[in-house]
Short mmCIF file of C-alpha atoms in Angstrom, two decimals:
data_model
loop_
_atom_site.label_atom_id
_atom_site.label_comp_id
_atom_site.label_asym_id
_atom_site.label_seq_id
_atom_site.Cartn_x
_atom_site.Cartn_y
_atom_site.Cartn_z
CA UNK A 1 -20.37 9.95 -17.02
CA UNK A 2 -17.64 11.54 -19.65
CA UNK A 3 -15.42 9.83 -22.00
CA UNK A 4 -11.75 11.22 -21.55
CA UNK A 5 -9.26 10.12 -24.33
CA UNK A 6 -6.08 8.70 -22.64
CA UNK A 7 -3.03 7.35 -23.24
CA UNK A 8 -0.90 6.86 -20.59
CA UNK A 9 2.75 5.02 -20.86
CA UNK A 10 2.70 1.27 -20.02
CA UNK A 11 3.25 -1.97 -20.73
CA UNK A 12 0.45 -3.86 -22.67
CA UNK A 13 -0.45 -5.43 -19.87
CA UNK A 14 -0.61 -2.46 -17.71
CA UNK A 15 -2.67 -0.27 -20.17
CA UNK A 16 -4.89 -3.30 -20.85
CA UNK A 17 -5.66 -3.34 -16.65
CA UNK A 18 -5.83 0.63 -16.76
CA UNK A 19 -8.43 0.33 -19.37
CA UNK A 20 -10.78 -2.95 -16.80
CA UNK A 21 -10.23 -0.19 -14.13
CA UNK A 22 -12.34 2.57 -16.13
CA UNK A 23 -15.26 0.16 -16.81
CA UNK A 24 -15.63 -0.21 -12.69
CA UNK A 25 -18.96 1.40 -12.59
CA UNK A 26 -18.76 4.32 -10.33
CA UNK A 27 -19.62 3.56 -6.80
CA UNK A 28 -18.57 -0.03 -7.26
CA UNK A 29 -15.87 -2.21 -6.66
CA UNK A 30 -13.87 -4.91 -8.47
CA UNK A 31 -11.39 -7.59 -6.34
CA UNK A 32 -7.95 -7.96 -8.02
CA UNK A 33 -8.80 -11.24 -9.21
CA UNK A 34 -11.78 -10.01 -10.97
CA UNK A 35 -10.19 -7.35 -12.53
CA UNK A 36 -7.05 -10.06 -13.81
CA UNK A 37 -10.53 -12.60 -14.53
CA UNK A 38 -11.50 -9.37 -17.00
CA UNK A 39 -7.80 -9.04 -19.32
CA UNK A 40 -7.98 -12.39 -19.61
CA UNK A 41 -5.23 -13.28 -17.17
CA UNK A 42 -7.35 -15.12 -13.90
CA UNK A 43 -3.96 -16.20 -12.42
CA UNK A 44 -2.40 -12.14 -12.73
CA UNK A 45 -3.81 -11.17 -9.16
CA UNK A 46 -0.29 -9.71 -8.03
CA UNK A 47 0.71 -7.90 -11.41
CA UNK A 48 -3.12 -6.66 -11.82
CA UNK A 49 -1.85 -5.14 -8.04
CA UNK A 50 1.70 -3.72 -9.65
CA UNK A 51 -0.28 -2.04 -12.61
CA UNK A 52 -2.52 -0.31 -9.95
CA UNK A 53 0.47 0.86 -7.92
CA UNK A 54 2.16 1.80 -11.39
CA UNK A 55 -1.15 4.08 -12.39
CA UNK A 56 -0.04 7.46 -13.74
CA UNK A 57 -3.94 8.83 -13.10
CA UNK A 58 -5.10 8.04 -9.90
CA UNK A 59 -9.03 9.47 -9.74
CA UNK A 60 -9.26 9.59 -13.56
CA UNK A 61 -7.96 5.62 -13.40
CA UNK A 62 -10.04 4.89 -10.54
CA UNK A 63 -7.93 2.22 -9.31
CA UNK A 64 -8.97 2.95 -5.61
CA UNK A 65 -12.19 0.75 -6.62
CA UNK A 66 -9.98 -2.25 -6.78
CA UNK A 67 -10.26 -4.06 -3.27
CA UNK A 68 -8.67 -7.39 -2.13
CA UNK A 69 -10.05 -10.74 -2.11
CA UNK A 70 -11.74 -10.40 1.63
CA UNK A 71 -13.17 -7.14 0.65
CA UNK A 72 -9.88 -5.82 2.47
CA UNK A 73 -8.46 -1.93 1.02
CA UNK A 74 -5.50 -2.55 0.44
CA UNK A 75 -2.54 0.14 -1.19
CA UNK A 76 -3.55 3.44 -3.06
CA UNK A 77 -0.84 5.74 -3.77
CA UNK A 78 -2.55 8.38 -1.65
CA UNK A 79 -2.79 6.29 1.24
CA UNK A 80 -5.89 4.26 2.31
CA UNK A 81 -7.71 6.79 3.98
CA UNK A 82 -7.86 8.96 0.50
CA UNK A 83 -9.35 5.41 -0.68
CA UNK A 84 -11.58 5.00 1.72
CA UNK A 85 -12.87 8.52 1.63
CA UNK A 86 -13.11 7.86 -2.40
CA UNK A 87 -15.08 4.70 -2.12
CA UNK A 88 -17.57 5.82 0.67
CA UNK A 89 -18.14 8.87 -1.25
CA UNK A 90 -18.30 7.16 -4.51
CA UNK A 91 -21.10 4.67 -2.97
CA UNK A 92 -23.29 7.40 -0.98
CA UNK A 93 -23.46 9.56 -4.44
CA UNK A 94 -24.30 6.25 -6.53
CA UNK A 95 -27.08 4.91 -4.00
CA UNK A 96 -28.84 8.48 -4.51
CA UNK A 97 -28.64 8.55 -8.01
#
């Protein structure tokens, strides 16, 4: 893992999501209600959604490991096959590790 100083433009809110995405271990996923459980905002499910789609750093803010309640992929701005290429990669490189 690396540590990459970043500052992207947001709202509080948004940043504060951007930052719960980045602790998503790699090769794991978070629903959106767990990531609006970790800012401290359990009801947020919908604008925990809008901050993804908002993301200025796809990859780098790896909001593609945020998944819907079912277990469901649901939008990435590069489309869900880039997200489901980036999550069954993610998970085959994390199981060998």
């Amino acid at each position: 893992m690396f540590s990459l100083p970043l500052s992207p433009e947001g709202t509080a809110f948004q940043r504060d999501v951007w930052e719960a995405l980045r602790k998503i271990p790699y090769g794991e996923t978070r629903t959106y209600g767990q990531v609006a459980q970790a800012v401290g905002q359990p009801r947020a499910c919908r604008a925990v959604g809008m901050a993804c789609h908002r993301n200025p750093l796809l990859i780098v803010v790896p909001c593609h490991r945020v998944i819907g309640q079912n277990g469901s992929l649901t939008g990435f701005g590069a489309g869900l096959d880039a997200k489901a290429f980036l999550l069954q990669m993610e998970k085959k490189e994390a199981q060998s590790l």
